[in-house]
Short mmCIF file of C-alpha atoms and ligand atoms in Angstrom, two decimals:
data_model
loop_
_atom_site.label_atom_id
_atom_site.label_comp_id
_atom_site.label_asym_id
_atom_site.label_seq_id
_atom_site.Cartn_x
_atom_site.Cartn_y
_atom_site.Cartn_z
CA MET U 25 25.11 41.51 -48.28
CA LYS U 26 26.96 44.44 -46.71
CA THR U 27 30.71 44.46 -47.22
CA GLU U 28 32.73 44.62 -44.00
CA ASP U 29 35.11 47.46 -43.24
CA LYS U 30 38.58 46.18 -44.21
CA ARG U 31 40.24 47.99 -41.29
CA GLN U 32 38.09 46.17 -38.76
CA PRO U 33 39.51 42.96 -37.29
CA VAL U 34 37.60 39.86 -38.32
CA LEU U 35 36.58 38.10 -35.11
CA VAL U 36 35.68 34.45 -34.75
CA THR U 37 32.09 35.41 -34.12
CA ARG U 38 29.74 38.39 -33.76
CA PRO U 39 26.43 38.22 -31.94
CA SER U 40 23.16 38.15 -33.84
CA MET U 41 21.07 41.12 -32.74
CA PRO U 42 17.54 42.31 -33.50
CA GLU U 43 16.81 45.86 -34.67
CA LEU U 44 17.16 48.17 -31.66
CA ASP U 45 13.49 49.21 -31.93
CA GLU U 46 12.36 45.64 -31.59
CA TYR U 47 14.29 45.22 -28.34
CA VAL U 48 13.23 48.63 -27.01
CA ASN U 49 9.64 47.63 -27.62
CA GLU U 50 10.11 44.63 -25.33
CA LEU U 51 11.87 46.81 -22.74
CA LYS U 52 8.85 49.13 -22.50
CA ASP U 53 6.85 46.29 -20.94
CA ILE U 54 9.60 45.73 -18.39
CA TRP U 55 9.58 49.43 -17.48
CA ASP U 56 5.80 49.46 -17.13
CA ALA U 57 5.78 46.36 -14.96
CA ARG U 58 8.82 47.35 -12.85
CA TRP U 59 9.59 43.67 -12.75
CA LEU U 60 13.23 42.99 -13.56
CA THR U 61 13.95 39.40 -12.59
CA ASN U 62 12.64 36.43 -10.53
CA PHE U 63 10.41 34.70 -13.07
CA GLY U 64 8.72 37.76 -14.58
CA ALA U 65 6.44 38.02 -17.62
CA LYS U 66 9.27 38.04 -20.20
CA HIS U 67 10.84 35.00 -18.56
CA GLU U 68 7.56 33.14 -18.85
CA ALA U 69 6.91 34.32 -22.42
CA PHE U 70 10.41 33.26 -23.49
CA ARG U 71 10.06 29.90 -21.74
CA LYS U 72 6.76 29.28 -23.54
CA ALA U 73 8.30 30.25 -26.88
CA LEU U 74 11.12 27.77 -26.26
CA ILE U 75 8.68 25.02 -25.29
CA SER U 76 7.08 25.35 -28.68
CA ARG U 77 10.40 25.70 -30.54
CA LEU U 78 12.10 22.77 -28.78
CA GLY U 79 9.11 20.45 -28.68
CA SER U 80 9.35 19.73 -24.95
CA GLU U 81 7.19 20.95 -22.05
CA ARG U 82 9.96 20.75 -19.47
CA VAL U 83 12.16 23.72 -20.29
CA GLU U 84 13.89 25.67 -17.50
CA LEU U 85 15.63 28.98 -18.17
CA LEU U 86 18.92 29.69 -16.49
CA VAL U 87 21.33 32.59 -16.21
CA ASN U 88 23.80 30.85 -18.56
CA GLY U 89 24.69 27.50 -20.06
CA HIS U 90 27.25 26.76 -17.38
CA MET U 91 24.73 26.96 -14.55
CA ALA U 92 22.36 24.81 -16.58
CA LEU U 93 25.08 22.16 -16.61
CA GLU U 94 26.10 22.59 -13.01
CA LEU U 95 22.57 22.58 -11.62
CA GLY U 96 21.46 19.94 -14.13
CA LEU U 97 23.90 17.45 -12.59
CA LYS U 98 22.63 18.40 -9.13
CA ALA U 99 18.99 18.07 -10.20
CA LEU U 100 19.73 14.52 -11.35
CA GLY U 101 20.73 13.75 -7.76
CA LEU U 102 24.38 13.00 -8.61
CA GLU U 103 26.24 13.75 -5.40
CA SER U 104 29.32 11.55 -5.74
CA GLY U 105 30.96 9.23 -8.23
CA GLU U 106 32.42 9.36 -11.71
CA VAL U 107 31.06 11.00 -14.83
CA ILE U 108 32.30 9.84 -18.24
CA THR U 109 32.81 12.86 -20.46
CA THR U 110 34.95 14.37 -23.20
CA PRO U 111 38.02 16.58 -22.69
CA PHE U 112 37.48 18.15 -26.15
CA THR U 113 35.12 20.90 -25.07
CA PHE U 114 34.95 24.30 -23.39
CA VAL U 115 36.16 24.20 -19.76
CA SER U 116 32.62 24.74 -18.53
CA THR U 117 31.73 21.07 -19.14
CA THR U 118 34.52 19.77 -16.91
CA HIS U 119 34.17 22.52 -14.32
CA ALA U 120 30.47 21.67 -13.89
CA ILE U 121 31.37 18.08 -13.00
CA VAL U 122 34.20 19.02 -10.65
CA ARG U 123 32.22 21.80 -8.95
CA ASN U 124 29.56 19.20 -8.09
CA GLY U 125 32.14 17.09 -6.24
CA LEU U 126 32.05 14.51 -9.03
CA THR U 127 35.07 13.05 -10.83
CA PRO U 128 35.40 13.45 -14.60
CA VAL U 129 36.63 10.37 -16.43
CA PHE U 130 37.76 11.34 -19.90
CA CYS U 131 36.75 9.34 -22.93
CA ASP U 132 38.56 9.82 -26.24
CA ILE U 133 36.80 11.33 -29.24
CA SER U 134 36.09 10.15 -32.75
CA PRO U 135 38.54 11.60 -35.32
CA ASP U 136 35.58 11.98 -37.71
CA ASP U 137 33.25 14.31 -35.83
CA TYR U 138 35.13 15.00 -32.55
CA THR U 139 32.28 13.75 -30.34
CA MET U 140 32.80 10.98 -27.76
CA ASP U 141 34.02 7.72 -29.27
CA VAL U 142 31.24 5.41 -28.10
CA SER U 143 33.36 2.31 -28.62
CA LYS U 144 35.55 3.49 -25.73
CA ILE U 145 32.85 4.31 -23.18
CA GLU U 146 32.21 0.88 -21.69
CA ASP U 147 35.87 0.28 -20.81
CA LEU U 148 35.68 3.36 -18.59
CA ILE U 149 32.62 2.28 -16.60
CA THR U 150 33.33 1.28 -12.99
CA ASP U 151 31.09 0.71 -9.98
CA ARG U 152 31.51 4.42 -9.23
CA THR U 153 30.19 5.61 -12.60
CA VAL U 154 26.94 7.54 -12.25
CA ALA U 155 26.50 9.38 -15.54
CA ILE U 156 27.66 10.11 -19.08
CA LEU U 157 28.09 13.75 -20.11
CA PRO U 158 28.70 13.94 -23.87
CA VAL U 159 29.02 17.19 -25.84
CA HIS U 160 27.51 17.90 -29.28
CA VAL U 161 30.72 19.76 -30.01
CA TYR U 162 30.51 22.42 -32.80
CA GLY U 163 26.90 21.24 -33.19
CA ASN U 164 28.13 17.80 -34.35
CA ILE U 165 25.61 15.39 -32.92
CA CYS U 166 26.89 12.53 -30.73
CA GLU U 167 25.98 8.90 -31.36
CA ILE U 168 22.77 9.28 -29.44
CA GLU U 169 21.30 5.77 -29.79
CA ALA U 170 24.56 4.03 -28.81
CA ILE U 171 25.05 6.30 -25.79
CA GLN U 172 21.49 5.72 -24.56
CA ASP U 173 21.90 1.98 -25.04
CA ILE U 174 25.06 1.95 -22.88
CA ALA U 175 23.41 4.15 -20.26
CA ASP U 176 20.34 1.91 -20.09
CA ARG U 177 22.38 -1.25 -19.76
CA HIS U 178 24.47 0.19 -16.92
CA GLY U 179 21.81 2.29 -15.18
CA LEU U 180 23.53 5.62 -15.88
CA LYS U 181 22.09 9.11 -16.31
CA VAL U 182 22.83 11.01 -19.52
CA LEU U 183 23.23 14.78 -19.56
CA TYR U 184 23.98 16.27 -22.97
CA ASP U 185 26.00 19.45 -23.20
CA ALA U 186 24.14 20.81 -26.21
CA ALA U 187 25.56 24.32 -25.74
CA HIS U 188 26.45 24.40 -29.46
CA ALA U 189 23.41 22.61 -30.81
CA PHE U 190 20.41 24.92 -30.33
CA GLY U 191 17.98 24.69 -33.22
CA GLU U 192 19.29 21.35 -34.52
CA ARG U 193 17.27 18.25 -35.28
CA TYR U 194 18.37 14.64 -35.38
CA LYS U 195 16.31 12.27 -37.55
CA GLY U 196 13.62 14.95 -37.52
CA VAL U 197 13.49 15.20 -33.70
CA GLY U 198 14.55 18.38 -31.88
CA ILE U 199 17.93 17.86 -30.23
CA ALA U 200 16.57 18.88 -26.81
CA ASN U 201 14.66 15.63 -26.60
CA PHE U 202 17.54 13.27 -25.85
CA GLY U 203 19.13 12.10 -22.59
CA ASP U 204 17.81 12.83 -19.11
CA ILE U 205 18.71 16.49 -19.64
CA SER U 206 20.01 18.51 -22.58
CA ILE U 207 21.42 21.93 -21.82
CA PHE U 208 21.86 24.91 -24.16
CA SER U 209 23.91 28.08 -23.99
CA PHE U 210 22.39 31.37 -25.14
CA HIS U 211 25.65 33.27 -24.73
CA ALA U 212 26.29 36.25 -27.00
CA THR U 213 28.70 34.16 -29.08
CA LYS U 214 26.21 31.39 -29.85
CA VAL U 215 23.96 30.79 -32.88
CA PHE U 216 21.09 31.99 -30.74
CA ASN U 217 21.65 34.39 -27.85
CA SER U 218 19.79 36.04 -25.01
CA ILE U 219 22.93 38.13 -24.21
CA GLU U 220 23.79 35.63 -21.45
CA GLY U 221 21.50 32.72 -20.82
CA GLY U 222 20.91 29.04 -20.93
CA ALA U 223 18.23 26.40 -20.76
CA ALA U 224 17.89 22.87 -19.51
CA VAL U 225 15.36 20.54 -21.08
CA CYS U 226 14.47 17.62 -18.81
CA ARG U 227 12.89 14.29 -19.63
CA ASP U 228 11.34 14.03 -16.18
CA GLY U 229 8.94 16.59 -14.67
CA ALA U 230 10.32 16.15 -11.13
CA VAL U 231 13.89 16.85 -12.34
CA SER U 232 12.65 19.94 -14.13
CA GLU U 233 10.89 21.18 -10.99
CA LYS U 234 14.00 20.54 -8.89
CA LEU U 235 16.14 22.46 -11.37
CA ARG U 236 13.80 25.43 -11.14
CA LEU U 237 14.08 25.35 -7.33
CA LEU U 238 17.86 25.04 -7.53
CA SER U 239 18.00 28.13 -9.71
CA ASP U 240 16.23 30.15 -7.00
CA PHE U 241 18.06 29.24 -3.77
CA GLY U 242 15.86 26.16 -3.33
CA ILE U 243 12.96 28.36 -2.22
CA SER U 244 9.64 26.50 -2.52
CA THR U 245 7.55 29.01 -0.56
CA GLU U 246 8.55 32.01 1.53
CA THR U 247 9.15 29.72 4.50
CA ASP U 248 10.04 26.43 2.82
CA ILE U 249 13.60 26.17 1.55
CA ASP U 250 13.88 22.66 0.19
CA GLU U 251 17.17 22.56 -1.76
CA THR U 252 20.64 24.03 -1.32
CA GLY U 253 20.15 26.08 -4.46
CA ALA U 254 22.02 28.92 -6.11
CA ASN U 255 20.85 32.10 -7.81
CA ALA U 256 20.81 31.18 -11.48
CA LYS U 257 17.61 32.75 -12.77
CA MET U 258 17.40 34.44 -16.16
CA ASN U 259 16.51 38.12 -15.81
CA GLU U 260 13.86 39.98 -17.82
CA PHE U 261 16.31 41.84 -20.08
CA CYS U 262 17.92 38.61 -21.23
CA ALA U 263 14.55 36.95 -21.71
CA ALA U 264 13.42 39.94 -23.82
CA MET U 265 16.54 39.60 -26.01
CA GLY U 266 15.85 35.89 -26.34
CA LEU U 267 12.29 36.57 -27.46
CA CYS U 268 13.52 38.99 -30.14
CA ASN U 269 16.33 36.77 -31.44
CA LEU U 270 14.10 33.71 -31.56
CA ARG U 271 11.88 35.47 -34.12
CA HIS U 272 14.86 35.74 -36.47
CA LEU U 273 16.60 32.46 -35.73
CA ASP U 274 15.69 30.58 -38.92
CA ARG U 275 16.91 33.45 -41.09
CA GLU U 276 20.13 33.72 -39.10
CA ILE U 277 20.80 29.97 -39.47
CA GLU U 278 20.16 30.21 -43.21
CA LYS U 279 22.70 33.05 -43.48
CA ARG U 280 25.22 30.97 -41.54
CA ARG U 281 24.57 28.08 -43.92
CA GLN U 282 25.45 30.34 -46.84
CA VAL U 283 28.71 31.35 -45.14
CA THR U 284 29.68 27.70 -44.59
CA CYS U 285 28.90 26.97 -48.27
CA ALA U 286 31.19 29.83 -49.28
CA TYR U 287 33.97 28.33 -47.15
CA ARG U 288 33.38 24.81 -48.49
CA GLU U 289 33.48 25.98 -52.12
CA ARG U 290 36.92 27.41 -51.53
CA LEU U 291 38.46 24.93 -49.08
CA GLU U 292 37.06 21.55 -50.12
CA GLY U 293 39.92 19.44 -51.46
CA VAL U 294 42.73 21.66 -50.16
CA LYS U 295 45.58 19.33 -49.24
CA GLY U 296 46.02 19.03 -45.48
CA ILE U 297 42.90 20.98 -44.54
CA LYS U 298 40.17 18.76 -43.13
CA LEU U 299 36.71 20.28 -42.97
CA ASN U 300 34.02 19.57 -40.39
CA PRO U 301 31.87 16.59 -41.50
CA LEU U 302 28.33 16.99 -42.81
CA GLN U 303 26.39 14.52 -40.66
CA ASP U 304 23.63 12.35 -42.09
CA ASP U 305 20.26 12.73 -40.36
CA VAL U 306 21.26 16.07 -38.81
CA GLU U 307 19.63 19.43 -39.55
CA SER U 308 22.61 21.62 -38.69
CA ASN U 309 22.63 25.07 -37.11
CA HIS U 310 26.05 25.84 -38.64
CA ALA U 311 27.42 26.90 -35.27
CA TYR U 312 31.16 26.67 -35.95
CA PHE U 313 33.52 26.15 -38.87
CA PRO U 314 36.47 24.15 -37.49
CA ILE U 315 39.29 23.05 -39.76
CA VAL U 316 41.94 20.48 -38.81
CA VAL U 317 45.42 21.27 -40.12
CA GLU U 318 47.10 18.02 -41.13
CA ASP U 319 50.82 17.43 -41.76
CA GLU U 320 50.43 17.58 -45.57
CA TYR U 321 49.35 21.21 -45.31
CA GLY U 322 53.01 22.12 -44.79
CA MET U 323 52.38 24.60 -41.99
CA SER U 324 51.31 23.95 -38.42
CA ARG U 325 47.97 25.06 -36.95
CA ASP U 326 49.78 27.67 -34.88
CA GLU U 327 51.65 29.03 -37.92
CA LEU U 328 48.41 29.27 -39.87
CA SER U 329 46.74 30.99 -36.92
CA ASP U 330 49.60 33.52 -36.79
CA ALA U 331 49.39 34.11 -40.56
CA LEU U 332 45.67 34.85 -40.23
CA ASN U 333 46.27 37.14 -37.24
CA GLU U 334 48.76 39.14 -39.31
CA GLU U 335 45.91 39.86 -41.73
CA GLY U 336 43.62 40.92 -38.89
CA ILE U 337 41.71 37.63 -38.90
CA PHE U 338 41.18 36.17 -35.46
CA ALA U 339 40.30 32.50 -35.80
CA ARG U 340 40.30 30.65 -32.46
CA LYS U 341 41.82 27.42 -31.19
CA TYR U 342 38.55 25.97 -29.92
CA PHE U 343 39.24 23.61 -28.15
CA TYR U 344 42.86 23.86 -27.07
CA PRO U 345 44.10 22.90 -24.54
CA LEU U 346 42.04 19.85 -23.65
CA THR U 347 40.14 20.53 -20.45
CA SER U 348 42.10 17.65 -18.87
CA ASP U 349 45.25 19.70 -19.58
CA CYS U 350 44.06 23.06 -18.19
CA GLY U 351 46.25 24.74 -15.57
CA CYS U 352 43.74 24.20 -12.79
CA TYR U 353 43.72 20.43 -13.46
CA LYS U 354 47.49 19.99 -13.99
CA GLY U 355 48.73 16.70 -12.61
CA ARG U 356 45.21 15.44 -11.97
CA PHE U 357 44.41 13.90 -15.34
CA ASP U 358 46.46 12.40 -18.13
CA PRO U 359 45.76 14.14 -21.45
CA ALA U 360 47.70 11.36 -23.23
CA ALA U 361 44.96 8.93 -22.18
CA THR U 362 42.80 10.51 -24.91
CA PRO U 363 45.31 10.55 -27.81
CA VAL U 364 42.85 11.45 -30.57
CA ALA U 365 41.48 14.39 -28.61
CA LEU U 366 45.03 15.51 -27.77
CA ASP U 367 46.08 15.38 -31.42
CA ILE U 368 42.98 17.19 -32.73
CA SER U 369 43.29 19.89 -30.05
CA LYS U 370 46.76 20.74 -31.42
CA ARG U 371 45.56 20.90 -35.03
CA VAL U 372 42.15 22.49 -34.89
CA LEU U 373 41.35 26.07 -35.79
CA THR U 374 37.86 27.54 -35.76
CA LEU U 375 37.36 30.03 -38.57
CA PRO U 376 35.21 33.15 -38.26
CA LEU U 377 31.53 32.34 -38.73
CA TYR U 378 28.52 34.51 -38.08
CA ALA U 379 25.38 35.45 -39.96
CA SER U 380 26.62 38.83 -41.19
CA LEU U 381 30.01 37.57 -42.42
CA ASP U 382 30.13 38.56 -46.09
CA GLU U 383 31.49 36.51 -48.97
CA GLU U 384 34.30 38.97 -49.67
CA THR U 385 35.66 38.43 -46.14
CA VAL U 386 35.34 34.66 -46.50
CA GLU U 387 37.35 35.03 -49.70
CA ARG U 388 39.99 37.05 -47.83
CA ILE U 389 40.25 34.41 -45.10
CA CYS U 390 40.48 31.56 -47.60
CA LYS U 391 43.15 33.37 -49.60
CA VAL U 392 45.43 33.31 -46.54
CA ILE U 393 44.74 29.60 -46.05
CA LEU U 394 45.28 28.83 -49.74
CA LYS U 395 48.56 30.76 -49.74
N1 T4K N 19 29.54 24.04 -22.79
C1 T4K N 19 30.15 24.33 -23.95
C2 T4K N 19 30.50 23.21 -24.88
C3 T4K N 19 30.44 25.66 -24.28
O1 T4K N 19 31.07 25.95 -25.43
C4 T4K N 19 30.08 26.69 -23.38
C5 T4K N 19 30.38 28.06 -23.69
C6 T4K N 19 29.40 26.33 -22.19
C7 T4K N 19 29.16 24.98 -21.94
C8 T4K N 19 28.96 27.34 -21.17
O2 T4K N 19 27.93 28.16 -21.67
P1 T4K N 19 27.79 29.70 -21.10
O3 T4K N 19 27.85 29.61 -19.60
O4 T4K N 19 28.92 30.52 -21.69
O5 T4K N 19 26.44 30.12 -21.59
C9 T4K N 19 33.21 31.91 -25.51
C10 T4K N 19 31.92 32.03 -24.74
O6 T4K N 19 32.04 32.95 -23.64
C11 T4K N 19 31.37 30.75 -24.21
O7 T4K N 19 29.98 30.95 -24.02
C12 T4K N 19 31.54 29.62 -25.21
N2 T4K N 19 31.11 28.34 -24.70
C13 T4K N 19 32.97 29.53 -25.66
C14 T4K N 19 33.19 28.43 -26.68
O8 T4K N 19 33.33 30.75 -26.28
P2 T4K N 19 35.56 32.95 -25.13
O9 T4K N 19 36.42 33.09 -23.91
O10 T4K N 19 36.17 32.40 -26.35
O11 T4K N 19 34.81 34.34 -25.47
P3 T4K N 19 35.40 35.70 -26.03
O12 T4K N 19 35.03 36.79 -25.09
O13 T4K N 19 36.83 35.54 -26.37
O14 T4K N 19 34.54 35.92 -27.34
C15 T4K N 19 34.72 35.19 -28.52
C16 T4K N 19 34.64 36.13 -29.71
O15 T4K N 19 33.37 36.72 -29.81
C17 T4K N 19 35.66 37.26 -29.66
O16 T4K N 19 36.30 37.29 -30.90
C18 T4K N 19 34.84 38.52 -29.50
C19 T4K N 19 33.46 38.15 -29.99
N3 T4K N 19 32.41 38.79 -29.18
C20 T4K N 19 32.23 38.35 -27.91
C21 T4K N 19 31.25 38.89 -27.13
C22 T4K N 19 31.06 38.44 -25.70
C23 T4K N 19 31.63 39.79 -29.73
O17 T4K N 19 31.82 40.18 -30.90
N4 T4K N 19 30.64 40.34 -28.96
C24 T4K N 19 30.41 39.93 -27.68
O18 T4K N 19 29.48 40.44 -27.02
O19 T4K N 19 34.33 32.04 -24.67
#
C-alpha cells in the first residue's frame, strides 16, 4: 500500500478511479461514434453490465441518484399524499418527496443501525399514506421483511433509497431486488461511481418503462409525448466511467474492508466510541465508517471533529442536521418527534474511508481519537 503524503489533508472520501488508459480506451469509441448522450452504446453496455451485476432485468440509468429517487416516486404514480421516511439521511431523500408534491412523515430510527425503526411505522400510517421510503443508511440494510409486510398489509408502495448500498447482498440476494424500486447513487463519493450517475431497479416492467420515459422528457416517439418528464439521462462519458469502475468493484470493496478492519482493531472497545454494527445476513460494501460519540468519551462530537480538523483530517457529520431540521424546512417539521435520530445526528462522525486509504493514515486518525 502506498503511503499518503502527510501534508495532504485527509478527506472523508476519495473517488475510486480506473487507470487513465482504461478510460481513454472507452472514450475512443465515443469519439468514433460521435454519440455523446441520449441512450448511446456505452449507456446500453453499462445498463447490461448492471443487469448482470444486480440480478434484475429492469435497470434504468439516470443522471444521478437524486433524479432516480425523484422520478422513481413519479413512476410509481404517487401524485399526492404522505410518504413515511427517515430524517437521518442526505437531504436528497426528503427533497425528492417534497419536490413531487408529497408530504414526508418522519419515522424515528433504530439506535442500533440507524435505519427506520419498523416498530414505529404503523403508528404513522393514515388514510393519506401512499408509500414508505426507507434508506439503507451507510449501507446498513433496513428491516426488509418487516417493511414489506407492513406495506402489503396497508397497500403501500416501497421505494428504497439504496444510494449507499450498491454491491451489497442480503441473505444472498442482491440488494436491488427489494421494494417496488431500489435506487442507487453512482456519485464520485460513492463505493462505486460513474462520476455522476444513478440507477433505479424496478420490480415491475411498466414502472421501469415509465421511468425511462420520464428521464427523457416523456418522449415515446418523435410525435408522442406521453409523460411530463425531465431530462435525467446518463451521458456516454459517465456510462464509460461506470463500465471501467465496475470491472474493479470487487477489489475496491475488498480494500475498503481492510481499511474498516484497521479501524476496528484500533477503536473496538474504546470507551464512549460506538462503532457501526456488523449486520448478520449482510454482505457489506463498507461504504462508510460512522462512529457515535457517547457521553463517556469525555469530549463532544464537535470537539472531536475540531481536534481531527486541526490534524488535517476532515471527517464529516453525515447526517447532521436531520433533514427535518434543514433551513429550507424550518418550522414545517418537528425534529424532536424523532428523538433517537435527533440524538444520533448530534453525536455521529463519519471517518475517512476509501479504497486507497493506507494503514498509516488510519493509525494517525485513530491516535487523535484515542488521545
Ligand atoms: N440519497 C442518499 C442517502 C445520499 O447519500 C445521496 C447522496 C443521494 C440520495 C443522492 O445521490 P446523488 O444525486 O448525489 O447521486 C456528498 C455527495 O455529493 C452525495 O452524492 C452524497 N449522497 C452525500 C452523502 O455526500 P457532500 O456535499 O458531502 O460532497 P462534498 O463535495 O463535500 O464531497 C465529500 C468529500 O469527497 C470531500 O471531502 C471531497 C471529496 N471529493 C469529492 C468529490 C466530488 C473528492 O475527493 N473528489 C470528488 O470528485 O455530498
